[in-house]
CSV table of C-alpha atoms in Angstrom, one decimal:
chain,number,residue,atom,x,y,z
A,1,THR,CA,-2.5,-21.9,-21.1
A,2,GLU,CA,0.9,-21.9,-19.4
A,3,LEU,CA,2.3,-19.5,-21.9
A,4,SER,CA,-0.5,-17.0,-21.9
A,5,PRO,CA,0.8,-14.9,-18.9
A,6,ARG,CA,4.3,-14.8,-20.5
A,7,LEU,CA,3.0,-13.8,-23.8
A,8,ALA,CA,0.8,-11.2,-22.2
A,9,ARG,CA,3.9,-9.7,-20.4
A,10,ALA,CA,5.8,-9.7,-23.6
A,11,GLN,CA,3.0,-7.9,-25.4
A,12,GLY,CA,2.6,-5.4,-22.6
A,13,SER,CA,6.2,-4.3,-22.5
A,14,PRO,CA,7.9,-4.3,-25.9
A,15,PRO,CA,11.7,-3.6,-26.0
A,16,GLU,CA,12.8,-0.1,-26.8
A,17,GLN,CA,15.8,-0.9,-28.9
A,18,LEU,CA,16.8,-4.1,-30.7
A,19,HIS,CA,20.0,-4.9,-32.6
A,20,VAL,CA,19.6,-8.5,-33.9
A,21,ILE,CA,15.9,-8.9,-34.5
A,22,ASP,CA,15.3,-5.3,-35.3
A,23,LEU,CA,13.9,-6.1,-38.8
A,24,LEU,CA,11.0,-8.0,-37.2
A,25,SER,CA,7.8,-6.3,-36.0
A,26,VAL,CA,4.6,-7.3,-34.2
A,27,GLY,CA,1.9,-8.0,-36.7
A,28,GLN,CA,4.3,-9.1,-39.4
A,29,ILE,CA,2.9,-12.0,-41.3
A,30,GLY,CA,4.5,-14.8,-43.4
A,31,PRO,CA,4.2,-14.8,-47.2
A,32,GLY,CA,0.8,-16.6,-47.1
A,33,ASP,CA,1.7,-19.0,-49.9
A,34,GLU,CA,3.4,-21.6,-47.7
A,35,THR,CA,1.9,-25.2,-47.7
A,36,ILE,CA,3.2,-28.4,-46.3
A,37,SER,CA,2.2,-32.1,-46.6
A,38,VAL,CA,4.0,-35.0,-45.0
A,39,ALA,CA,4.2,-38.6,-46.1
A,40,PHE,CA,5.9,-41.3,-44.1
A,41,ASP,CA,9.2,-41.2,-46.0
A,42,ASP,CA,9.4,-37.5,-46.6
A,43,ASN,CA,12.6,-35.6,-45.7
A,44,LEU,CA,11.6,-32.5,-43.9
A,45,GLY,CA,14.8,-30.5,-44.5
A,46,GLU,CA,18.2,-29.9,-43.1
A,47,LEU,CA,16.9,-28.9,-39.6
A,48,TYR,CA,15.0,-32.2,-39.2
A,49,PRO,CA,17.2,-35.1,-40.4
A,50,PHE,CA,14.6,-37.8,-40.0
A,51,SER,CA,11.3,-38.9,-41.7
A,52,LEU,CA,8.0,-39.5,-40.1
A,53,ALA,CA,8.6,-43.2,-40.4
A,54,GLN,CA,11.9,-42.9,-38.6
A,55,LYS,CA,10.2,-40.8,-35.8
A,56,LEU,CA,7.5,-43.5,-35.4
A,57,ASP,CA,10.2,-46.2,-34.9
A,58,LEU,CA,11.4,-44.3,-31.9
A,59,ILE,CA,8.3,-42.6,-30.5
A,60,THR,CA,7.8,-43.1,-26.8
A,61,GLU,CA,4.0,-43.0,-26.9
A,62,PRO,CA,3.0,-45.0,-30.0
A,63,LEU,CA,-0.6,-45.0,-31.3
A,64,ASP,CA,-2.0,-47.3,-34.0
A,65,TRP,CA,-3.6,-44.2,-35.6
A,66,TYR,CA,-0.1,-42.9,-36.4
A,67,LEU,CA,0.8,-45.9,-38.6
A,68,PRO,CA,0.5,-46.3,-42.4
A,69,GLY,CA,-3.0,-47.7,-43.3
A,70,ALA,CA,-4.4,-46.7,-40.0
A,71,ASP,CA,-8.2,-46.9,-39.7
A,72,THR,CA,-9.1,-43.5,-38.2
A,73,PRO,CA,-12.3,-41.6,-38.0
A,74,TRP,CA,-10.7,-39.0,-40.3
A,75,GLY,CA,-9.8,-41.5,-43.1
A,76,ALA,CA,-6.0,-41.1,-42.8
A,77,PRO,CA,-3.2,-41.6,-40.3
A,78,VAL,CA,-2.7,-38.9,-37.7
A,79,VAL,CA,0.6,-36.9,-37.5
A,80,PRO,CA,1.9,-37.2,-33.8
A,81,MET,CA,1.7,-34.0,-31.8
A,82,GLU,CA,5.4,-33.8,-31.4
A,83,MET,CA,5.8,-33.6,-35.2
A,84,LEU,CA,3.5,-30.5,-35.5
A,85,SER,CA,6.3,-28.1,-34.6
A,86,VAL,CA,8.5,-29.8,-37.1
A,87,LEU,CA,5.8,-29.3,-39.8
A,88,THR,CA,5.4,-25.6,-39.0
A,89,ASN,CA,9.2,-25.0,-38.9
A,90,ALA,CA,10.4,-27.1,-41.8
A,91,ALA,CA,9.9,-24.3,-44.3
A,92,SER,CA,10.3,-21.4,-41.8
A,93,LYS,CA,13.3,-20.0,-43.6
A,94,HIS,CA,10.9,-18.9,-46.3
A,95,SER,CA,8.8,-17.0,-43.8
A,96,GLY,CA,10.8,-13.8,-43.9
A,97,PHE,CA,11.3,-13.8,-40.2
A,98,ALA,CA,15.0,-13.7,-39.8
A,99,ALA,CA,17.5,-12.4,-37.3
A,100,ARG,CA,20.7,-10.6,-38.3
A,101,GLN,CA,23.6,-13.0,-38.8
A,102,PRO,CA,25.8,-14.3,-37.5
A,103,SER,CA,23.9,-15.0,-34.3
A,104,ILE,CA,23.0,-18.1,-32.3
A,105,GLY,CA,19.3,-18.9,-31.9
A,106,LEU,CA,17.3,-20.9,-29.5
A,107,PHE,CA,13.8,-22.1,-28.9
A,108,ILE,CA,12.6,-20.7,-25.6
A,109,ASP,CA,8.9,-21.7,-25.3
A,110,LEU,CA,6.7,-24.0,-27.4
A,111,GLU,CA,2.9,-24.6,-27.3
A,112,VAL,CA,1.1,-27.0,-29.7
A,113,ARG,CA,-2.7,-27.0,-29.8
A,114,LEU,CA,-5.2,-29.0,-31.9
A,115,LEU,CA,-8.1,-26.9,-33.0
A,116,GLY,CA,-10.4,-29.7,-34.1
A,117,CYS,CA,-9.6,-32.4,-36.6
A,118,PRO,CA,-6.0,-33.7,-36.1
A,119,VAL,CA,-3.3,-33.1,-38.7
A,120,LEU,CA,-3.3,-36.0,-41.1
A,121,VAL,CA,-0.6,-37.7,-43.1
A,122,GLY,CA,-0.9,-37.0,-46.8
A,123,HIS,CA,-3.1,-33.9,-46.4
A,124,THR,CA,-1.9,-30.5,-47.5
A,125,TYR,CA,-2.0,-27.6,-45.0
A,126,ARG,CA,-1.6,-23.9,-45.5
A,127,ILE,CA,0.9,-22.3,-43.1
A,128,ASP,CA,-0.1,-18.9,-41.8
A,129,ARG,CA,2.4,-17.2,-39.5
A,130,GLU,CA,2.3,-14.0,-37.5
A,131,ILE,CA,4.7,-12.4,-35.1
A,132,VAL,CA,2.5,-11.7,-32.0
A,133,ALA,CA,5.1,-10.3,-29.6
A,134,ILE,CA,8.7,-9.2,-29.4
A,135,SER,CA,10.6,-9.2,-26.1
A,136,GLU,CA,14.1,-9.3,-24.6
A,137,SER,CA,15.9,-10.4,-21.5
A,138,ARG,CA,19.3,-9.6,-20.1
A,139,ARG,CA,20.9,-12.2,-22.5
A,140,THR,CA,18.4,-12.5,-25.4
A,141,GLU,CA,16.3,-10.7,-28.0
A,142,SER,CA,13.2,-12.8,-28.9
A,143,TYR,CA,10.0,-13.0,-30.8
A,144,TRP,CA,6.8,-15.0,-30.5
A,145,THR,CA,5.3,-16.5,-33.7
A,146,ARG,CA,1.8,-18.0,-33.9
A,147,THR,CA,1.5,-20.5,-36.8
A,148,THR,CA,-1.7,-22.0,-37.9
A,149,LEU,CA,-2.0,-25.2,-40.0
A,150,THR,CA,-5.2,-25.0,-42.1
A,151,ASP,CA,-6.4,-28.0,-44.2
A,152,VAL,CA,-6.4,-26.8,-47.8
A,153,ALA,CA,-9.2,-29.2,-48.8
A,154,THR,CA,-11.6,-28.0,-46.1
A,155,ASP,CA,-10.2,-24.6,-45.2
A,156,VAL,CA,-10.5,-25.6,-41.6
A,157,ALA,CA,-7.7,-24.8,-39.1
A,158,SER,CA,-6.4,-28.0,-37.6
A,159,ALA,CA,-3.5,-26.9,-35.3
A,160,GLU,CA,-1.8,-23.9,-33.9
A,161,VAL,CA,1.8,-23.6,-32.8
A,162,LEU,CA,3.1,-20.8,-30.6
A,163,LEU,CA,6.8,-20.6,-30.7
A,164,HIS,CA,8.9,-18.2,-28.6
A,165,GLN,CA,12.4,-18.1,-30.1
A,166,GLY,CA,15.3,-15.9,-29.6
A,167,VAL,CA,19.0,-15.1,-30.2
A,168,PHE,CA,21.8,-14.6,-27.7
A,169,LYS,CA,22.9,-11.0,-27.7
A,170,ASP,CA,26.5,-12.0,-27.1
A,171,SER,CA,26.5,-14.2,-30.2
A,172,TYR,CA,26.1,-11.2,-32.5
A,173,PRO,CA,29.4,-9.5,-33.3
A,174,GLY,CA,29.4,-5.8,-32.3
A,175,TYR,CA,26.4,-6.1,-30.0
A,176,PRO,CA,26.5,-2.9,-27.9
A,177,ALA,CA,27.9,-3.3,-24.4
A,178,GLY,CA,25.2,-3.2,-21.8
A,179,GLY,CA,22.5,-3.5,-24.6
């Protein structure tokens, strides 16, 4: 994929000294007990002030399979691809993956992949997270998280989200000069 070479570079040259994400480590996994399910009118938390129904009202590439009552081969409406990163991040504050505060974060890269059956409205998915790389640039410290959504009923992985996120070094008070 497009992110594979960047991820490989990050994995091949880990930073020597971190100051904002120093509590994170490659191989660190989430708590393992996270699950998520989405219905059309669910509120997905303070980071996502819209429901799936509201998103579908504005979606630029509508599909009948996204709608309530959709007749799909999987027996339920399909969650749009652009909502999968929302599902994996809606409960991310419970993951234990946190930067020191105060600091300003950003999403750097995002890759969403379906692994078979699409993610379905009303199904419950286990969220498995793992930090797969840590990196830095002149202005940021960053980490790469691979998150898998696994259908609880079938124990089959449905989707994977690779998120490269970081924090601005200058946003952390007392960040060492030249660091």
